[in-house]
Short mmCIF file of C-alpha atoms and ligand atoms in Angstrom, two decimals:
data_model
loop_
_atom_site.label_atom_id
_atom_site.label_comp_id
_atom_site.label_asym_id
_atom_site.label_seq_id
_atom_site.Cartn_x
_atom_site.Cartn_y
_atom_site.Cartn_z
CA UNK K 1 4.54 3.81 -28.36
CA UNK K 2 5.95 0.90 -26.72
CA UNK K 3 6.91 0.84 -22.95
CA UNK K 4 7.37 -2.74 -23.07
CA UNK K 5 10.68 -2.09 -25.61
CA UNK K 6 11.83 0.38 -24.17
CA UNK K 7 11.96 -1.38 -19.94
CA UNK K 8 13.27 -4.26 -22.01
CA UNK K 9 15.96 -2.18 -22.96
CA UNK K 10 16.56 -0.90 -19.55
CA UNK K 11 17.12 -4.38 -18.46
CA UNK K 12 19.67 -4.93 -21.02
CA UNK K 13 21.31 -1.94 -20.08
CA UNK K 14 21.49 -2.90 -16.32
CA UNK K 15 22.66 -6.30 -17.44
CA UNK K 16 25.50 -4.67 -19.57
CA UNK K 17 26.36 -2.53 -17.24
CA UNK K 18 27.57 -5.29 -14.47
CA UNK K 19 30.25 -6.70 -17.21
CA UNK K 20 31.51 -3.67 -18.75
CA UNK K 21 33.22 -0.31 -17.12
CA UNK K 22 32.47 3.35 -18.05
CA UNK K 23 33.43 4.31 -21.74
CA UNK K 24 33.26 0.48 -22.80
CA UNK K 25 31.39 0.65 -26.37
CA UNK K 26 29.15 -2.10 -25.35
CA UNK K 27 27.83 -0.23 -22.78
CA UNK K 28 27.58 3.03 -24.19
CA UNK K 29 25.83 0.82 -26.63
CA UNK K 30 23.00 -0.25 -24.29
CA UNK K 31 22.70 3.12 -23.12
CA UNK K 32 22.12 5.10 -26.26
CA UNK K 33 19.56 2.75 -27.66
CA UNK K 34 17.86 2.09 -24.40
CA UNK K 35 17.74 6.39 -24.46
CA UNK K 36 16.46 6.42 -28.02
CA UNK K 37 13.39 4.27 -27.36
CA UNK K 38 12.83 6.54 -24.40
CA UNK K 39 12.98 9.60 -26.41
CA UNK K 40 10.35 7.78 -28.45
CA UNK K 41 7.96 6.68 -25.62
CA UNK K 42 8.20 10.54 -24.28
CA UNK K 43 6.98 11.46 -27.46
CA UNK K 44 4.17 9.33 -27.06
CA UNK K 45 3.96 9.92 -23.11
CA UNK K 46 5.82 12.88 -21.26
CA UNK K 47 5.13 11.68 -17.95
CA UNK K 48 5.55 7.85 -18.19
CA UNK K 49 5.13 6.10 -14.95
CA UNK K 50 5.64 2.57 -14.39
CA UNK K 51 4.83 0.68 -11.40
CA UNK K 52 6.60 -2.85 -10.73
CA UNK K 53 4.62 -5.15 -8.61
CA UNK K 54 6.25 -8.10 -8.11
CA UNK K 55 4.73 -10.23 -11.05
CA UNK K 56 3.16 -7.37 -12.85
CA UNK K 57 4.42 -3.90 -14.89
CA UNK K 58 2.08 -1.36 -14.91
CA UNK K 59 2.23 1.90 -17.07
CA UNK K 60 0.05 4.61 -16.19
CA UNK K 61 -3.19 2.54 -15.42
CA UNK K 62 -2.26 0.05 -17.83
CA UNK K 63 -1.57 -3.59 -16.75
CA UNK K 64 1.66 -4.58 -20.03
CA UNK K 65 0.66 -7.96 -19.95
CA UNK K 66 3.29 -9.23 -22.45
CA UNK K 67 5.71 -8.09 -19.05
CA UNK K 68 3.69 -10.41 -17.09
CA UNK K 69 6.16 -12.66 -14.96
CA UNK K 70 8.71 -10.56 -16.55
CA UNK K 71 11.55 -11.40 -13.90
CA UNK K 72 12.88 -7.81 -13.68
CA UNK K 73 9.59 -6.37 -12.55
CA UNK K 74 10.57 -8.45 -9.57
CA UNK K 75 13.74 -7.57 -9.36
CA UNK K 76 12.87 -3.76 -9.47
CA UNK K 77 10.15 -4.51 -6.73
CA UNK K 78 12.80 -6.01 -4.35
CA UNK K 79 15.65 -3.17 -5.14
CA UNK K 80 12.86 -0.89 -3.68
CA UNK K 81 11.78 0.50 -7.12
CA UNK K 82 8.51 0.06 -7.40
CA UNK K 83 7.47 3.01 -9.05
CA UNK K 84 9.34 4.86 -12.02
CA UNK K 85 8.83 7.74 -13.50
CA UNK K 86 10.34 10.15 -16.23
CA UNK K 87 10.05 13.95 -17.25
CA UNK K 88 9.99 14.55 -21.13
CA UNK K 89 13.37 16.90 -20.24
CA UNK K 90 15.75 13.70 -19.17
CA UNK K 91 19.32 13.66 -20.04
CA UNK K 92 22.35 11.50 -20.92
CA UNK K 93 23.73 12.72 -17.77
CA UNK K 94 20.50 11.33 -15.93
CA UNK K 95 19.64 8.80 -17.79
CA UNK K 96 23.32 6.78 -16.86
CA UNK K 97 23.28 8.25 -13.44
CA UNK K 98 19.60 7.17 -12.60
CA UNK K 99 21.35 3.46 -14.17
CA UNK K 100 24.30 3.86 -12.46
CA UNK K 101 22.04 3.99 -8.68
CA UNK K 102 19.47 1.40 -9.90
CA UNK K 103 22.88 -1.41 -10.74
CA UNK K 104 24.22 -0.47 -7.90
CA UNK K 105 21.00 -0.87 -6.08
CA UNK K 106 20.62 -4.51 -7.89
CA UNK K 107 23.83 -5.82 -7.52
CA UNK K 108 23.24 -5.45 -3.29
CA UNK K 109 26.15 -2.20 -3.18
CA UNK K 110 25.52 -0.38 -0.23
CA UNK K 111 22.83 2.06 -1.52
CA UNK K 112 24.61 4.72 0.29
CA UNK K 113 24.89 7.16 -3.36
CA UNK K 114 20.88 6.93 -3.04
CA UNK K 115 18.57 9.00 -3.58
CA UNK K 116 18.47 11.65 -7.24
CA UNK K 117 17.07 13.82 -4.47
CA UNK K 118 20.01 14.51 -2.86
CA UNK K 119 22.13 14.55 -5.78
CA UNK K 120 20.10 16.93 -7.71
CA UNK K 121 20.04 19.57 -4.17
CA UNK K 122 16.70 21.17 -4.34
CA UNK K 123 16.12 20.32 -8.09
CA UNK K 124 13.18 18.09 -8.89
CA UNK K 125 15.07 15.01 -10.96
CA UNK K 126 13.64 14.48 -13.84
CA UNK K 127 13.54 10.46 -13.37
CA UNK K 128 11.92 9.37 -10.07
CA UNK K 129 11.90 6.45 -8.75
CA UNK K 130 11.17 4.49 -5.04
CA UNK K 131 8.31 2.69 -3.38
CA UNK K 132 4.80 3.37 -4.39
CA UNK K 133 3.68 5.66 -1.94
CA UNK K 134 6.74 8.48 -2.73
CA UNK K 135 4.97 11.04 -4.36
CA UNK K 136 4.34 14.86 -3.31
CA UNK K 137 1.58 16.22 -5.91
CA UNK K 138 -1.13 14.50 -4.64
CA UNK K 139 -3.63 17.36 -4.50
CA UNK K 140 -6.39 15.89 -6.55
CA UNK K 141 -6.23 13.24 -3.74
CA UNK K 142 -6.14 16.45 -0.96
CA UNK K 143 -9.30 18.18 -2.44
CA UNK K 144 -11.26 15.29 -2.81
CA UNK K 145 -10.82 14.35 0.67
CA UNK K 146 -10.61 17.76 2.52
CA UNK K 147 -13.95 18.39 2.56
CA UNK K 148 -15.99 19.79 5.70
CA UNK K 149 -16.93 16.85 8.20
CA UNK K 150 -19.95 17.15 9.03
CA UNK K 151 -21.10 16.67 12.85
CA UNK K 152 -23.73 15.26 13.91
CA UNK K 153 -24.87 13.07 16.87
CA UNK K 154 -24.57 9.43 15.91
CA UNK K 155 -26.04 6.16 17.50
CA UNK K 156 -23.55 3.22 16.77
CA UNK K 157 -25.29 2.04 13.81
CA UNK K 158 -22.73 0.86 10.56
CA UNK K 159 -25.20 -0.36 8.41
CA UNK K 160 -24.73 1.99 5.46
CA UNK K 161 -21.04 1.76 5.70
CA UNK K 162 -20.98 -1.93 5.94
CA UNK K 163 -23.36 -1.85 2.97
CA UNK K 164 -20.70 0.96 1.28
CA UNK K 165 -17.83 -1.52 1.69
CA UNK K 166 -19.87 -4.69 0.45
CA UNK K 167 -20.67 -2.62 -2.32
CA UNK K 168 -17.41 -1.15 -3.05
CA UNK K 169 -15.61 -4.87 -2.97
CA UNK K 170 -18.51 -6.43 -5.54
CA UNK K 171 -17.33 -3.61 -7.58
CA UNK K 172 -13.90 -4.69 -7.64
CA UNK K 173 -14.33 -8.01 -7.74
CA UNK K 174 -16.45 -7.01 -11.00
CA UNK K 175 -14.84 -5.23 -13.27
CA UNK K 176 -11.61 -3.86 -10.82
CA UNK K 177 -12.67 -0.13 -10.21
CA UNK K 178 -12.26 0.74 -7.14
CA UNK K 179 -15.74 2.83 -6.27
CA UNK K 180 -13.26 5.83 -4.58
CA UNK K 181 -16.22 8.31 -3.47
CA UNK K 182 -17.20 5.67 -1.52
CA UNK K 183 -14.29 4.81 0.05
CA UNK K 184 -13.90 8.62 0.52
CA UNK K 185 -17.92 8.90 2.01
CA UNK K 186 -16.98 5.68 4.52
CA UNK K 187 -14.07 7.13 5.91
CA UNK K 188 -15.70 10.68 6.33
CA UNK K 189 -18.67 8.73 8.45
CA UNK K 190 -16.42 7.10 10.10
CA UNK K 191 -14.50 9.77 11.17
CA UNK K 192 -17.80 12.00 12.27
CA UNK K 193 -18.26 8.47 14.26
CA UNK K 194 -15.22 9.14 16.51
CA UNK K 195 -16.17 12.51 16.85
CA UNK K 196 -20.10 12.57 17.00
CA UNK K 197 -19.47 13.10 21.13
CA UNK K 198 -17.67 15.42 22.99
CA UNK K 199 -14.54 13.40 23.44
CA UNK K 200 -12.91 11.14 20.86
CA UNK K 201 -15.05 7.57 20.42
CA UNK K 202 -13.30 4.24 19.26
CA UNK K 203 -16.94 2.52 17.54
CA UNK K 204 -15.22 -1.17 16.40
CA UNK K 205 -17.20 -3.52 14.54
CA UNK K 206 -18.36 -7.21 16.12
CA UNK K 207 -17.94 -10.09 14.19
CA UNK K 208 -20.86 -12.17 14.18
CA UNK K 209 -20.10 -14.71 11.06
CA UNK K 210 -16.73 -15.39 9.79
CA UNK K 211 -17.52 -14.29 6.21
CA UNK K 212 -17.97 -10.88 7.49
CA UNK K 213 -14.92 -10.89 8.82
CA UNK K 214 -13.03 -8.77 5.57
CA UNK K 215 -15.92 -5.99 5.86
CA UNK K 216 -15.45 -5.71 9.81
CA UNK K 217 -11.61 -5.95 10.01
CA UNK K 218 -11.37 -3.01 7.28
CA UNK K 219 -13.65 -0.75 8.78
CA UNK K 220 -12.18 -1.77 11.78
CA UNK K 221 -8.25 -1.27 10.66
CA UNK K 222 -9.64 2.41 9.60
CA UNK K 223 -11.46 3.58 12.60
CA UNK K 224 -8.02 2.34 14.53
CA UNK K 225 -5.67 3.87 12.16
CA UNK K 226 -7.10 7.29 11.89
CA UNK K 227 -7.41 7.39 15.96
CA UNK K 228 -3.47 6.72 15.77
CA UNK K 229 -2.92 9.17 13.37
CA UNK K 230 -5.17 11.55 15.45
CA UNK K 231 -3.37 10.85 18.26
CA UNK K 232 0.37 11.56 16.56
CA UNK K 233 -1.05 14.75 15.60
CA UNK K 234 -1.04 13.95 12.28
CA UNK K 235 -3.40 16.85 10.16
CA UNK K 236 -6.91 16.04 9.76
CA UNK K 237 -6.43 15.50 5.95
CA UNK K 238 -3.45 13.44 6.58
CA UNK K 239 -6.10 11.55 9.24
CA UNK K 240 -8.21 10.67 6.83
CA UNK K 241 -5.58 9.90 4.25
CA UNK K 242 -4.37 6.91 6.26
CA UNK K 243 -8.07 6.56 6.91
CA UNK K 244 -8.64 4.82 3.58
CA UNK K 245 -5.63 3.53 3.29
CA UNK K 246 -6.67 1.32 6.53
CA UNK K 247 -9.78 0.96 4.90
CA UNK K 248 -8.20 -0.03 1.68
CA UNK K 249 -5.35 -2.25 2.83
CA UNK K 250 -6.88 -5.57 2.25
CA UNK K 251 -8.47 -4.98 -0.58
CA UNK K 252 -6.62 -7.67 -2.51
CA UNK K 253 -8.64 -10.62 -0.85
CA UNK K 254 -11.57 -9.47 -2.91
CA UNK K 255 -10.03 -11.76 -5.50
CA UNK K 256 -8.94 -14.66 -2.95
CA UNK K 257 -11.29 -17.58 -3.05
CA UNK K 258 -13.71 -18.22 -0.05
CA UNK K 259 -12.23 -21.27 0.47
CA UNK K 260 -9.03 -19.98 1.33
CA UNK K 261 -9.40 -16.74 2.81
CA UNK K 262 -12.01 -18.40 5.26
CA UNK K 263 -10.64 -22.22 5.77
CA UNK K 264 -10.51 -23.46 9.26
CA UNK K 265 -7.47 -25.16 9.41
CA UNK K 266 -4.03 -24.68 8.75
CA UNK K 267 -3.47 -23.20 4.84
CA UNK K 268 -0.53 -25.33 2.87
CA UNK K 269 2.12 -23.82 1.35
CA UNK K 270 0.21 -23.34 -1.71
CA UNK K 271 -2.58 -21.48 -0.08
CA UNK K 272 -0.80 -19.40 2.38
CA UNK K 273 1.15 -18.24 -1.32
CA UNK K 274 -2.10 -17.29 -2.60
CA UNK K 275 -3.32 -15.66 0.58
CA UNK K 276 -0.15 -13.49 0.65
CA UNK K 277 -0.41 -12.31 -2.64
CA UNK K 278 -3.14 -10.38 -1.49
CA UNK K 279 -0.74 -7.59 -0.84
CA UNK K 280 0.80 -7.47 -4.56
CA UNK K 281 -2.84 -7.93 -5.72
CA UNK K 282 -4.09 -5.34 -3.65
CA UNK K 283 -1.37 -2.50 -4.79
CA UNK K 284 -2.45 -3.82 -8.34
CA UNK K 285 -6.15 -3.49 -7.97
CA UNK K 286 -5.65 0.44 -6.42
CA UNK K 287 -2.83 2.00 -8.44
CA UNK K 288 -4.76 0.58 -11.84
CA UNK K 289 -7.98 1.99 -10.68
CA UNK K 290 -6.99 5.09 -9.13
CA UNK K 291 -3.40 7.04 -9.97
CA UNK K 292 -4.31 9.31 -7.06
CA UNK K 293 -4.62 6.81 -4.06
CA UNK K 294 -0.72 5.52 -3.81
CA UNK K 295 -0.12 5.49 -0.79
CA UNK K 296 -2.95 3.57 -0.39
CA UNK K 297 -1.57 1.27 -2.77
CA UNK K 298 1.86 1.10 -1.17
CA UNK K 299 -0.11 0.14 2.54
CA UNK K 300 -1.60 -2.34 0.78
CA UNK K 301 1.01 -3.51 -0.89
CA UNK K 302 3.71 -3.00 2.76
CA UNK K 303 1.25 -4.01 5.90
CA UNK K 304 2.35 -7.29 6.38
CA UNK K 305 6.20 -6.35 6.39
CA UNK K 306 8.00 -6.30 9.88
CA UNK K 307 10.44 -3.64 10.58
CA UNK K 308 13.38 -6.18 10.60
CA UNK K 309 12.74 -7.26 7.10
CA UNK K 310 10.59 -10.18 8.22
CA UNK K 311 6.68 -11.19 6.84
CA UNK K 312 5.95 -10.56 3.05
CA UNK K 313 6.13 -9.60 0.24
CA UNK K 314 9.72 -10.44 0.44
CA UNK K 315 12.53 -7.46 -0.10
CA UNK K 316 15.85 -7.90 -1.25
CA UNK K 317 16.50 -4.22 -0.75
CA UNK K 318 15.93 -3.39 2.63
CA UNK K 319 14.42 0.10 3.12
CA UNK K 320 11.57 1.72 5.16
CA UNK K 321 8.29 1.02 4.02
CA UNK K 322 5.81 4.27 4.18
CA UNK K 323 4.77 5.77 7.44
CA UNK K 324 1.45 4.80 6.69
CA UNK K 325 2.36 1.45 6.22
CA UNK K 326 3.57 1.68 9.93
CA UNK K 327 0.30 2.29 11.24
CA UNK K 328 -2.08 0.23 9.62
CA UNK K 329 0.45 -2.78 10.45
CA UNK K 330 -0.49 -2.38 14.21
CA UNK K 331 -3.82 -1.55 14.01
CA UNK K 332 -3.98 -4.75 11.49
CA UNK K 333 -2.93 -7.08 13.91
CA UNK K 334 -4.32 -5.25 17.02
CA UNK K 335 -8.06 -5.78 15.17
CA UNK K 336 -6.86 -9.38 13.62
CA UNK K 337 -5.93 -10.50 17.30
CA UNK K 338 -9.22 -9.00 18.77
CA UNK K 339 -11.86 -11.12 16.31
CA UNK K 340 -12.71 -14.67 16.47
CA UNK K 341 -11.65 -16.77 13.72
CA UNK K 342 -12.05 -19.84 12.76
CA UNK K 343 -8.84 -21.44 13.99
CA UNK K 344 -8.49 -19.10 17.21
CA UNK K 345 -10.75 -17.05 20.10
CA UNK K 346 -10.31 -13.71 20.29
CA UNK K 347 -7.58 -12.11 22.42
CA UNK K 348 -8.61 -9.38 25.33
CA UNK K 349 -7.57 -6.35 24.56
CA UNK K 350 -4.78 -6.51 27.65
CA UNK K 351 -3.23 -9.80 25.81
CA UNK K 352 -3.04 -8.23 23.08
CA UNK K 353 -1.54 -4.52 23.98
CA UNK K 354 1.27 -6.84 25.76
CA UNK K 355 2.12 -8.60 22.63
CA UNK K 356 2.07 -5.29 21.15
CA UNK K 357 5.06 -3.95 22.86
CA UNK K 358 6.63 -7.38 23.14
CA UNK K 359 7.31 -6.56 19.53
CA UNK K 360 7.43 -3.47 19.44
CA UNK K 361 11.18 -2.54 17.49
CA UNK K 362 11.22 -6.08 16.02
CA UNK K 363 7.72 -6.28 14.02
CA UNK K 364 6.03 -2.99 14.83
CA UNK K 365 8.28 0.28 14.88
CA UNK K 366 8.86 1.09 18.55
CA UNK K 367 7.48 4.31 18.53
CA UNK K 368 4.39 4.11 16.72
CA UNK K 369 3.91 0.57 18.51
CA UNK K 370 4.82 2.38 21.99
CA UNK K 371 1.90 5.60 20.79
CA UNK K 372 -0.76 2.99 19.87
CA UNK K 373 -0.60 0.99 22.61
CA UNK K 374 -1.21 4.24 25.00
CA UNK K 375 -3.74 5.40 22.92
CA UNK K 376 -5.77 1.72 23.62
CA UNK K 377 -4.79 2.40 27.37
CA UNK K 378 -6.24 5.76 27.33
CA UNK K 379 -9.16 4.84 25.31
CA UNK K 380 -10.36 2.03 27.79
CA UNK K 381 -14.29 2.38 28.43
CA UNK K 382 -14.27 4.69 25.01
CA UNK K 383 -14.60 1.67 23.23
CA UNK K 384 -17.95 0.92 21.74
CA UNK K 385 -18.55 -2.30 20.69
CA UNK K 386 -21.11 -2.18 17.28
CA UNK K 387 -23.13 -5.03 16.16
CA UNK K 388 -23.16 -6.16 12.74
CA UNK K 389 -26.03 -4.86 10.86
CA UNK K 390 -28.47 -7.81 11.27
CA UNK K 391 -29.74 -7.33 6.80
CA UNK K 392 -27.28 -5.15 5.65
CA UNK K 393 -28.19 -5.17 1.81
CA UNK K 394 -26.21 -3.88 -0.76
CA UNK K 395 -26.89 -0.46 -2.03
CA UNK K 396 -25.67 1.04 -4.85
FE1 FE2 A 401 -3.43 -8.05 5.01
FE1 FE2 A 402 -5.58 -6.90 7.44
#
């Protein structure tokens, strides 16, 4: 099998397509051998998926490193493909419509003939492609997550969890698996947290030293994006869903150095490109180590886009990013804007709530910006400040 061949051969056939009109031979060319190497890699692989992450192709959990810096996984990314994925019954007919949306896509046409959805009325297509986090089957994901929470009374105490986190990030940053249960068992406590009294609790971690800072802000972006969820009435599965994807969305600056992700001063170009990759890296590190967790993978990989286009990863395609993504983006900067850091105090709450809806239908979406900032309002005095476990060590 070879899935690098046969996306090499897509590219040509995109390429092709921009010179050459329906029926040309050169194209029907492209087409039919681009086809046959497909037939072959559905021989080898009936449900090839392919993720394209900026720098880096991805086939099933496979990183194709001879497509690293290929320049169409990039290209892909930006036309708002970044995930692709075939059924062994594709046709002619699909094949050169499914190329016919994707140039059309690339060469900046209004994407107006979008989606195979809608084309295909009611059918599943049997090529699917769009941003990471598109996907309806996720029920491995479901049962793992939707079991019982347990109650019980809590005193504000997040040493295991801290220690869960810290453990789960030296795992990635050792070999890249991403420890899931106890991403899963984190998010679970956390949520029996918020719910240990009678009435809904908002427990937020303190920062004490700035290298804590990753541990706190995630648990903290979790806590605060499951309350939001909660409080659009979101199911409690769906709750704790976006619970790990808040939990999850950094997880890319495992594999930032120290010096960078906690420098004082101002970063120079060359850091801040490193720092932002965190996103790209962090969709990486997730979708390799876990098929099941993509919309986690597409919050990590959307949290720092604005909703008019602005922040990064860059788009060229401009589309919506996940509702998830949506979320975790305010409660990102909300809990970003609350800590110390090196280069700036913390915000009050008040300061912050106000900058909130300043920006609310330019960076944040208006109505999830408008529901999280009356949520904070609402929550005043609910808000329990926990201090950093004094020795949390790592437990595996
Ligand atoms: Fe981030
Ligand atoms: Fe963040």
């Amino acid at each position: 099998m070879d899935s690098s061949r046969f996306l090499a051969s897509l590219a040509q056939a995109l390429s092709t397509m921009t010179l050459y009109k329906s029926g040309h031979p050169a194209r029907e060319r492209v087409i039919d051998r681009s086809l046959a190497l497909l037939g072959e890699l559905l021989e080898a692989d009936p449900h090839p998926q392919f993720s394209f992450l900026g720098d880096e192709v991805v086939h099933g959990k496979t990183s194709l490193r001879d497509l690293r810096d290929w320049e169409w996984s990039a290209r892909f990314a930006g036309a708002g493909i970044q995930r692709l994925e075939f059924d062994p019954e594709v046709t002619r007919d699909d094949f050169v419509q499914f190329l016919d949306t994707v140039a059309a896509r690339l060469g900046g046409a209004a994407a107006a003939i979008d989606t195979s959805e809608m084309r295909h009325a009611g059918k599943r297509p049997t090529i699917r492609f769009g941003s990471i986090g598109i996907r309806s089957d996720d029920d491995a994901t479901r049962r793992a997550i939707e079991k019982d929470i347990v109650t019980a009374t809590i005193s504000f105490q997040f040493g295991e969890e801290v220690d869960a986190i810290k453990y789960m990030h030296e795992q990635v940053m050792q070999n890249g698996g991403l420890p899931l249960l106890e991403a899963e068992a984190v998010v679970r406590s956390l949520s029996v947290a918020m719910h240990g009294e009678s009435e809904m609790m908002l427990p937020l971690l303190m920062l004490k030293e700035f290298d804590q800072y990753t541990t706190t802000h995630c648990l903290n972006v979790s806590v605060l994006t499951m309350a939001l969820a909660e409080h659009l009435e979101l199911n409690a599965r769906d709750v704790r869903t976006f619970g790990v994807a808040g939990l999850l969305h950094d997880l890319g600056k495992v594999r930032i150095p120290t010096e960078i992700l906690n420098k004082p001063g101002k970063l120079t170009d060359d850091e801040r490109t490193v720092m932002q990759n965190h996103t790209v890296e962090g969709a990486r590190l997730i979708i390799t180590s876990d098929r099941e967790l993509d919309m986690a993978a597409a919050v990590a990989y959307e949290h720092h886009i604005m909703l008019n286009g602005g922040g990064y990863p860059k788009r060229h395609y401009q589309r919506d990013v996940h509702k998830a993504s949506t979320l975790v983006h305010v409660c990102d900067v909300y809990d970003a804007l609350r800590t110390n850091r090196p280069y700036r105090a913390a915000w009050e709450s008040e300061r912050v709530l106000k900058y909130i809806e300043e920006k609310a239908g330019s960076e944040f979406e208006p109505e999830i910006a408008a529901k999280f900032v009356e949520m904070m309002r609402a929550l005043e005095g609910k808000t329990a400040t926990v201090e950093f476990p004094a020795k949390a060590a790592v437990s595996a």
